[in-house]
Amino acid sequence: MEPILKLADVRKRFGGVVTADHINMRVFPGEIHGLIGPNGAGKTTALNLISGIYEVDGGTICLGGKDVTRLPAHQRARLGVGRTFQVPRFLRRASIYDNLMIGLDLANQFGFLRSFFGARGDELNALLEPLKEIAGLSFNWEDDIAAMPFGQQKILEIIRALIAKPKVMLIDEPAAGLNSEEILRTMNLIKLVSERGIGVVVIEHKMDLIMNICHNITCINFGKVIGQGAPKEISANPAVIEAYLGKEDDDA
Amino acid sequence: MRRIGDHLKKNTQIYVFLGIMALFTLITPNFTTMYTQSVVNTVLAYFIAALGMNIMLGMGGQISFATCAFMGLGGYISADLMKMGLPSPLTILCGLIVCGLFAFLFGLLMYRLAGYFATFATLALAVTSYGIYNSFKPLTGGADGLINIPTLSFGPLTLTSMYSYFYLLALACVLAAVFVERLRKTSYGRSLAAVRDNEIAARTLGVNVYMTKILSFVMAGVLAGLAGIILAHQNRYLSAGTLTLDISNMFIIIAMLGGIRSTFGTLIGALIVVLLPEVLRPIKEYIRMVYGFVIIILMVFMPMGLWGLLEMIGKSIRSRIWVRPEGRESRRGANS
């Protein structure tokens, strides 16, 4: 099978700080790929490079066989790179409806005139119905997004990215700041995303979650890949243990 | 029936607006003097131009001080072409196209600047355009202004008085307002909201931030041009003195006062801003000071303008009336 997302030799530095040092990574359709590493290792930078918020200094990023290295962020989004953020980024002064519709707009790509004359595409409600239950969401369309609890906002951001029908979804720390029930719902949602054939890259610090849902894991430190493989291999990888998981005998 | 009800509910603003415009159109010309009519016409023209601010500022969070530049551009082009003997529909169209095209080209350059620097570019445009309008004699008549501008005529229909211009303006207002109101509900309207609220989110949601901003500038430019064209032909005279930065500021005030996110609010804003100097004639010299204070007070106490205030009051009344006892119960249940 062809990987849906391929990073080859990706490099990025900010002044003297190297945040991506020859990163190689492949994500297949339907795969949940964990991205772990200590704070400041360059995990979020990697997501920003993939989604095009930062430009790479070198190397290539391919999406479904197409080289997107030089494309701006919005074009990558249109080609199928979905994204959520550690702190959800919403249209703060818009309703929940508009916030989700903008995801649907991305899936539709109607253009100005067709949208102006009333092209609608899929019914948002029909798309949402199967998701609402899994996500445990309840809201009114016209509510302000800012009034929504933080945990629900984070879940809603994943849903917005999903509605946009991406090929790859980049999820940055989905469980940070959530209670245990919300974490469970988030994990189910991520599984659902992957079952739809979307390649998922997820950054997370809670190791039990990562080990649980990921098919493959990449561990980075100082912008360098120090371990790559199935969860079991990673938890046995000495370099990963050294840098991130902590040595067994530290406790002793 | 239900669908009609939903439709009405969703588009309340536009129907209120259309109703009031219809009433306005029926009543005004029969009861006004020439002078009052010219004031009313000014309100409508300023409303059209201020709708451009509604798009840029209210939907997209971009400020432009260049409204006067486009009012002038449209006005001079249409006036000059008509003096050369072209028919009105064509001169209006040319004026609008030139405004749109110039806004697009200027936008291409301007929005390469980040954030507030783009706003400064519009400021520069406003000042520069004034300089050009005030000194480029062949096209603008220089400091004397352009005189003897022919009046508009559409086939057999020649607009001869303030009253006939009123009907044209009312029609233009309705078209512009329906356009803006529709725009809010399109994907482009949401793109603008995304640009306003969170540029990074916008980019990751497939919004071309650069083009979205440029297009909003183009729309504002064309609307300002339309207002400028009609006013120039109505007054039969156009001088750079009426195209100063002051006038541009006024459109921002209109949009902010009425409510930057409301079409109807913008009309209220235009009414107040145009009528205020009439009422406050004794302290005319200080009118700008009044505006200044009004802006500060608005930004602090009602950032969504008068319409936003009305909406807030409406919401709180509705929630008091409509929340049923069981609704309260379940809300409490959810919290505990």
XYZ file of C-alpha atoms in Angstrom:
588
model
C 0.000 0.000 0.000
C 1.089 3.558 -0.752
C 1.593 5.822 2.249
C -0.875 8.704 2.339
C 1.670 10.960 4.006
C 5.402 10.746 3.541
C 8.056 12.941 5.084
C 11.505 12.500 3.612
C 14.536 14.172 5.135
C 12.491 17.115 6.410
C 14.606 19.844 7.966
C 13.761 23.065 9.753
C 15.717 25.396 11.971
C 14.845 28.616 13.756
C 18.072 30.558 14.048
C 20.422 28.216 15.876
C 17.712 25.877 17.102
C 17.184 22.800 14.976
C 13.553 21.735 15.369
C 13.389 19.190 12.584
C 16.517 17.262 11.777
C 16.137 14.932 8.787
C 12.754 13.592 9.814
C 11.506 10.567 7.907
C 8.014 9.322 8.493
C 5.261 7.452 6.671
C 1.599 7.305 7.513
C -0.783 4.909 5.749
C -4.521 5.319 5.227
C -6.384 4.278 8.341
C -3.240 4.261 10.443
C -3.037 6.046 13.774
C 0.509 7.263 14.063
C 1.675 8.570 17.418
C 4.212 11.339 17.684
C 5.897 11.440 21.065
C 8.882 13.078 22.637
C 9.892 15.364 25.497
C 8.696 18.969 25.658
C 10.333 21.053 22.971
C 11.334 18.020 20.945
C 9.727 19.468 17.804
C 6.446 17.551 17.688
C 4.176 20.509 17.068
C 6.755 21.929 14.672
C 6.474 18.713 12.691
C 2.706 19.163 12.447
C 3.180 22.793 11.428
C 5.579 21.704 8.703
C 3.146 19.099 7.413
C 0.181 21.463 7.412
C 2.234 24.217 5.824
C 2.115 26.793 8.590
C 5.928 26.718 8.476
C 7.949 26.214 5.333
C 10.573 23.491 5.402
C 14.239 24.310 4.947
C 14.787 21.063 3.077
C 13.383 17.638 2.354
C 10.028 16.743 0.847
C 6.506 16.203 2.106
C 4.241 14.064 -0.051
C 0.506 13.727 0.299
C -0.880 10.674 -1.452
C 2.060 10.601 -3.860
C 1.829 14.320 -4.629
C 4.683 16.573 -3.572
C 3.187 19.362 -1.459
C 6.426 20.708 -0.019
C 6.142 24.070 -1.729
C 2.368 24.528 -1.446
C 0.897 27.086 0.972
C -1.162 25.905 3.940
C -4.584 26.546 2.444
C -3.812 24.509 -0.656
C -2.583 21.608 1.443
C -5.790 21.826 3.435
C -7.770 21.619 0.202
C -5.751 18.579 -0.821
C -6.696 16.870 2.422
C -4.500 17.872 5.333
C -6.777 18.389 8.344
C -5.524 19.828 11.576
C -6.460 20.469 15.177
C -4.534 22.491 17.732
C -3.446 22.090 21.315
C -5.650 25.036 22.210
C -8.621 24.880 19.831
C -8.637 27.562 17.193
C -12.158 28.606 16.411
C -13.912 31.604 14.933
C -14.445 33.141 18.338
C -17.102 35.595 17.282
C -19.127 33.197 15.179
C -21.806 30.668 16.010
C -21.147 26.950 16.358
C -22.990 26.471 13.084
C -20.620 28.733 11.173
C -17.644 27.126 12.857
C -18.654 23.712 11.583
C -19.861 24.971 8.215
C -16.401 26.245 7.447
C -15.248 22.632 7.673
C -17.956 21.630 5.224
C -16.960 24.524 2.953
C -13.502 23.014 2.783
C -14.946 19.651 1.757
C -17.233 21.255 -0.824
C -14.916 23.793 -2.453
C -17.824 25.491 -4.186
C -16.162 28.737 -5.065
C -17.659 32.159 -4.628
C -20.457 32.223 -7.191
C -21.954 28.821 -6.534
C -21.930 29.469 -2.815
C -23.468 32.893 -3.357
C -26.350 31.417 -5.301
C -27.114 28.899 -2.631
C -25.076 25.739 -3.296
C -25.110 23.782 -0.086
C -23.667 20.326 -0.495
C -24.212 17.754 2.222
C -26.602 18.515 4.995
C -24.531 19.345 8.050
C -27.009 17.710 10.391
C -26.864 14.387 8.562
C -23.075 14.408 8.760
C -23.114 15.276 12.427
C -25.738 12.830 13.628
C -23.482 9.743 13.829
C -20.696 11.820 15.382
C -22.674 13.594 18.064
C -23.385 10.400 19.941
C -19.782 9.226 19.936
C -18.521 12.640 20.879
C -21.171 13.168 23.554
C -21.851 16.656 22.299
C -24.912 18.736 22.935
C -25.298 22.292 21.750
C -27.518 24.746 19.940
C -26.493 25.864 16.502
C -26.745 29.520 17.290
C -24.732 29.386 20.516
C -21.466 31.256 20.671
C -18.498 28.967 20.477
C -16.811 30.755 23.361
C -19.548 29.642 25.752
C -18.774 25.974 25.126
C -16.781 24.023 27.741
C -13.117 23.535 26.853
C -13.325 19.760 26.548
C -16.250 19.979 24.141
C -14.407 22.564 22.103
C -11.478 20.198 21.651
C -13.769 17.415 20.532
C -15.651 19.775 18.261
C -12.410 20.788 16.593
C -11.713 17.171 15.648
C -15.243 16.944 14.280
C -14.756 20.105 12.258
C -11.585 18.641 10.768
C -13.430 15.390 10.037
C -16.331 17.135 8.305
C -13.805 18.656 5.912
C -13.145 15.091 4.630
C -9.365 15.075 4.964
C -6.967 12.361 3.858
C -4.640 13.009 6.766
C -5.592 14.434 10.124
C -3.028 15.985 12.440
C -4.205 16.050 16.024
C -2.198 17.985 18.595
C -2.587 16.798 22.194
C -6.253 15.823 22.065
C -6.391 14.747 25.706
C -4.705 17.754 27.325
C -7.096 19.444 29.728
C -9.872 16.880 29.317
C -11.583 14.835 32.008
C -11.542 11.049 31.855
C -14.932 10.736 30.179
C -14.012 13.278 27.534
C -10.706 11.497 26.951
C -12.558 8.248 26.345
C -14.869 9.935 23.866
C -11.926 11.577 22.120
C -10.170 8.253 21.732
C -13.290 6.677 20.270
C -13.578 9.576 17.896
C -9.972 9.180 16.774
C -10.578 5.486 16.160
C -13.617 6.402 14.084
C -11.512 8.836 12.083
C -9.016 6.108 11.258
C -11.782 3.632 10.415
C -12.832 6.040 7.705
C -9.491 5.461 6.024
C -7.932 8.690 7.167
C -4.302 8.652 8.215
C -4.010 10.130 11.697
C -0.948 11.708 13.262
C -1.508 12.315 16.936
C 0.704 14.047 19.484
C 0.018 13.012 23.033
C 1.816 12.911 26.358
C -0.409 10.371 28.088
C 1.522 7.201 27.285
C -1.253 4.739 28.073
C -3.468 6.410 25.468
C -0.727 6.408 22.857
C 0.171 2.775 23.453
C -3.496 1.899 23.335
C -4.701 3.430 20.111
C -1.622 3.859 17.931
C -0.574 1.396 15.274
C 2.815 2.988 14.952
C 4.796 5.514 16.925
C 7.574 7.944 16.076
C 9.588 9.322 18.950
C 11.577 12.494 18.386
C 14.031 14.419 20.504
C 15.815 17.658 19.561
C 14.134 17.409 16.176
C 15.646 13.996 15.467
C 13.808 10.707 15.109
C 15.169 8.438 17.832
C 12.752 5.572 17.518
C 10.085 4.361 15.151
C 7.837 1.315 15.162
C 4.937 -0.481 16.780
C 4.036 0.496 20.367
C 5.722 -2.592 21.780
C 8.980 -1.919 19.967
C 8.916 1.681 21.102
C 8.394 0.868 24.739
C 11.366 -1.489 24.532
C 13.589 0.901 22.565
C 16.508 1.959 24.790
C 16.957 5.367 23.119
C 13.299 6.197 23.629
C 13.416 5.051 27.217
C 16.495 7.137 27.822
C 15.057 10.314 26.302
C 11.430 10.133 27.155
C 9.953 7.220 28.992
C 12.475 7.316 31.793
C 14.971 4.673 32.817
C 13.759 1.741 34.800
C 16.437 2.220 37.435
C 15.697 5.934 37.870
C 13.095 4.957 40.374
C 15.345 2.662 42.290
C -45.549 26.944 6.157
C -42.924 25.963 8.616
C -40.211 26.462 6.030
C -41.483 29.930 5.289
C -41.488 30.637 8.998
C -37.905 29.435 9.316
C -36.912 31.505 6.338
C -38.476 34.621 7.852
C -36.822 33.979 11.163
C -33.402 33.492 9.633
C -33.669 36.618 7.493
C -35.472 38.931 9.909
C -32.969 41.713 9.432
C -33.282 41.855 5.699
C -37.076 41.875 5.779
C -37.191 44.571 8.426
C -34.805 46.489 6.245
C -36.838 45.979 3.075
C -40.051 46.956 4.877
C -38.587 50.143 6.212
C -37.066 50.980 2.844
C -40.444 50.458 1.154
C -42.154 52.696 3.686
C -39.389 55.218 3.316
C -39.718 55.197 -0.460
C -43.474 55.689 -0.373
C -43.523 58.431 2.201
C -40.411 60.536 1.847
C -40.705 62.154 -1.582
C -44.233 63.370 -0.837
C -43.430 65.149 2.372
C -39.969 66.563 2.020
C -38.515 69.780 0.838
C -35.677 69.731 -1.632
C -33.175 70.213 1.157
C -34.494 67.438 3.366
C -34.548 65.184 0.345
C -30.887 65.876 -0.340
C -30.083 64.962 3.259
C -32.039 61.723 2.942
C -30.232 60.938 -0.301
C -26.918 61.494 1.424
C -27.956 59.049 4.138
C -28.675 56.392 1.526
C -25.480 56.994 -0.421
C -23.393 56.871 2.727
C -25.209 53.715 3.709
C -24.058 52.052 0.484
C -20.448 53.062 1.031
C -20.610 52.084 4.697
C -21.790 48.612 3.707
C -18.309 48.197 2.272
C -16.954 48.837 5.769
C -19.491 46.357 7.043
C -17.911 43.719 4.807
C -14.306 44.641 5.497
C -14.478 45.554 9.156
C -17.468 43.610 10.411
C -16.963 40.403 8.509
C -13.234 40.475 7.860
C -11.772 42.580 10.659
C -9.878 44.774 8.172
C -9.920 48.542 8.432
C -9.761 50.718 5.351
C -9.419 54.478 5.280
C -9.579 54.521 1.506
C -13.340 54.770 1.001
C -13.025 58.369 -0.160
C -10.460 57.385 -2.785
C -12.917 54.976 -4.378
C -15.867 57.359 -4.134
C -13.770 59.830 -6.041
C -12.430 57.322 -8.546
C -15.905 56.086 -9.431
C -17.364 59.577 -9.500
C -14.686 61.135 -11.692
C -14.560 58.245 -14.146
C -18.310 58.138 -14.627
C -18.624 61.922 -14.805
C -15.787 62.330 -17.302
C -16.995 59.517 -19.519
C -20.474 60.946 -19.566
C -19.119 64.358 -20.450
C -17.506 62.657 -23.423
C -20.946 61.520 -24.462
C -21.165 57.921 -23.313
C -24.558 56.690 -22.046
C -25.103 56.498 -18.284
C -25.397 52.744 -17.817
C -22.045 52.320 -19.508
C -20.345 55.092 -17.542
C -21.633 53.669 -14.264
C -20.415 50.233 -15.218
C -17.016 51.609 -16.238
C -16.759 53.497 -12.946
C -17.526 50.365 -10.957
C -15.157 48.189 -12.965
C -12.306 50.663 -12.643
C -12.939 50.851 -8.882
C -12.927 47.065 -8.582
C -9.859 46.666 -10.742
C -7.907 49.342 -8.933
C -8.903 47.905 -5.562
C -7.724 44.503 -6.734
C -4.348 45.756 -7.933
C -3.825 47.914 -4.863
C -4.967 45.016 -2.676
C -2.412 42.715 -4.276
C 0.301 45.063 -3.055
C -1.310 46.177 0.184
C -2.019 42.776 1.667
C 1.570 41.745 1.294
C 1.917 43.935 4.366
C 1.120 42.255 7.650
C -1.715 43.292 9.925
C -1.970 46.972 10.683
C 0.572 47.953 8.079
C -2.060 47.217 5.452
C -4.327 49.671 7.232
C -1.604 52.288 6.989
C -1.403 51.631 3.270
C -5.100 52.516 2.946
C -4.383 55.697 4.880
C -1.643 56.535 2.404
C -4.016 55.811 -0.463
C -6.624 58.169 0.982
C -4.128 61.012 1.337
C -2.481 60.425 -2.031
C -5.763 60.184 -3.891
C -6.872 63.474 -2.358
C -3.695 65.062 -3.622
C -4.299 63.731 -7.122
C -7.976 64.684 -7.202
C -7.072 68.145 -6.021
C -4.430 68.813 -8.651
C -4.965 66.686 -11.753
C -6.928 69.266 -13.713
C -7.799 67.459 -16.952
C -9.713 64.712 -15.183
C -10.867 66.234 -11.931
C -11.022 69.962 -12.552
C -8.349 70.462 -9.924
C -9.120 72.547 -6.873
C -12.186 74.070 -8.533
C -13.746 70.655 -8.789
C -15.528 69.094 -11.708
C -18.542 71.164 -12.678
C -21.501 70.631 -14.999
C -21.562 66.887 -14.575
C -24.414 65.577 -16.714
C -27.299 63.999 -14.890
C -27.901 60.290 -15.246
C -30.388 59.046 -17.784
C -31.483 55.550 -18.588
C -33.039 55.425 -22.040
C -36.086 57.677 -21.964
C -35.787 58.065 -18.196
C -33.761 61.117 -17.155
C -33.169 61.749 -13.499
C -33.942 65.417 -13.073
C -34.399 66.067 -9.380
C -33.374 65.007 -5.914
C -36.555 62.986 -5.817
C -35.750 60.885 -8.839
C -32.266 60.278 -7.475
C -33.898 59.134 -4.294
C -35.550 56.252 -6.125
C -32.290 55.283 -7.788
C -30.502 55.367 -4.441
C -33.236 53.360 -2.758
C -32.913 50.712 -5.452
C -29.119 50.677 -5.142
C -29.421 50.415 -1.350
C -31.724 47.433 -1.545
C -29.473 45.655 -4.035
C -26.357 46.379 -1.994
C -28.025 45.353 1.275
C -29.363 42.104 -0.136
C -25.928 41.378 -1.545
C -24.217 41.953 1.795
C -26.836 40.019 3.706
C -26.451 37.095 1.312
C -22.681 37.309 1.557
C -22.803 36.661 5.285
C -24.219 33.206 4.662
C -21.851 32.107 1.930
C -18.604 30.209 2.266
C -16.858 33.463 1.436
C -18.556 35.158 4.387
C -17.314 32.404 6.654
C -13.822 32.670 5.173
C -13.835 36.338 6.073
C -14.953 35.505 9.614
C -12.092 33.010 9.841
C -9.607 35.614 8.657
C -10.977 38.008 11.254
C -10.932 35.604 14.185
C -8.024 33.279 13.581
C -5.763 33.463 10.570
C -3.906 30.258 11.314
C -7.139 28.314 11.682
C -8.313 29.907 8.456
C -5.230 28.701 6.608
C -5.556 25.159 7.882
C -9.210 25.213 6.842
C -8.328 25.938 3.246
C -8.959 29.669 3.290
C -6.702 31.706 1.042
C -6.227 34.537 3.525
C -4.490 36.851 1.062
C -7.156 36.569 -1.644
C -9.992 36.727 0.866
C -8.717 40.053 2.157
C -8.186 41.404 -1.349
C -11.694 40.436 -2.413
C -13.203 42.210 0.590
C -11.247 45.319 -0.357
C -12.560 45.025 -3.915
C -16.154 44.774 -2.711
C -15.733 47.754 -0.412
C -14.156 49.662 -3.286
C -17.004 48.909 -5.676
C -19.669 49.851 -3.129
C -17.851 53.105 -2.354
C -17.550 53.722 -6.087
C -21.277 53.224 -6.551
C -22.066 55.741 -3.825
C -19.554 58.174 -5.318
C -20.954 57.843 -8.828
C -24.555 58.484 -7.827
C -23.643 61.409 -5.588
C -21.491 63.023 -8.268
C -24.271 62.927 -10.853
C -26.891 63.970 -8.356
C -24.957 67.016 -7.198
C -23.765 67.750 -10.759
C -20.490 68.633 -9.092
C -17.551 66.781 -7.586
C -14.690 68.362 -5.747
C -11.720 66.918 -3.916
C -12.879 68.843 -0.862
C -15.608 66.244 -0.381
C -13.153 63.360 -0.721
C -10.943 63.874 2.282
C -9.764 61.397 4.864
C -12.448 62.835 7.138
C -15.143 61.359 4.933
C -13.484 57.944 5.051
C -13.386 58.087 8.832
C -17.077 58.824 8.792
C -17.867 55.537 7.066
C -15.975 53.641 9.725
C -17.938 55.533 12.358
C -21.210 54.756 10.585
C -20.439 51.048 10.481
C -19.259 50.931 14.071
C -22.051 53.032 15.478
C -24.828 51.075 13.846
C -23.231 47.693 14.313
C -20.392 46.355 12.216
C -22.093 43.016 11.801
C -25.541 44.253 10.871
C -26.888 45.563 7.588
C -29.828 47.266 9.217
C -27.600 48.686 11.933
C -25.457 50.292 9.248
C -28.522 52.167 7.998
C -29.197 53.416 11.522
C -25.564 54.457 11.736
C -25.773 56.373 8.451
C -28.936 58.129 9.622
C -27.372 59.237 12.878
C -24.042 60.319 11.433
C -25.606 62.346 8.619
C -28.344 63.872 10.752
C -26.177 64.619 13.775
C -24.418 67.619 12.200
C -27.849 68.972 11.176
C -29.025 68.785 14.762
C -25.768 69.918 16.283
C -25.343 72.878 13.950
C -24.524 75.280 16.828
C -21.434 73.282 17.782
C -20.477 72.363 14.226
C -16.776 73.047 14.783
C -16.615 70.467 17.502
C -18.490 67.730 15.726
C -15.313 65.704 15.216
C -14.634 65.797 18.902
C -18.085 64.370 19.471
C -17.326 61.604 16.955
C -14.072 60.856 18.718
C -15.751 60.435 22.069
C -18.548 58.412 20.533
C -16.027 56.002 19.001
C -14.213 55.530 22.295
C -17.438 54.965 24.178
C -18.666 52.557 21.524
C -15.521 50.457 21.534
C -15.609 50.116 25.286
C -19.301 49.666 25.979
C -20.856 48.312 22.828
C -18.369 46.934 20.347
C -21.212 45.567 18.238
C -22.887 48.967 17.922
C -26.497 49.950 18.382
C -27.823 46.871 16.624
C -25.660 44.658 18.833
C -27.126 46.416 21.864
C -30.678 45.870 20.579
C -29.919 42.207 19.928
C -28.566 41.777 23.424
C -31.663 43.352 24.956
C -33.879 41.221 22.710
C -32.050 38.053 23.699
C -32.373 38.712 27.406
C -36.081 39.504 27.094
C -36.693 36.382 25.041
C -34.807 34.168 27.465
C -36.893 35.572 30.332
C -40.144 34.883 28.528
C -39.376 31.646 26.765
C -37.421 29.505 29.197
C -39.923 26.999 30.489
C -39.729 25.626 34.022
C -38.520 22.215 32.855
C -35.887 23.950 30.783
C -34.564 25.561 33.938
C -34.739 22.252 35.729
C -32.671 20.380 33.176
C -30.123 23.146 33.076
C -29.653 22.880 36.795
C -29.458 19.112 36.449
C -26.654 19.381 33.941
C -24.586 21.536 36.250
C -24.867 19.421 39.337
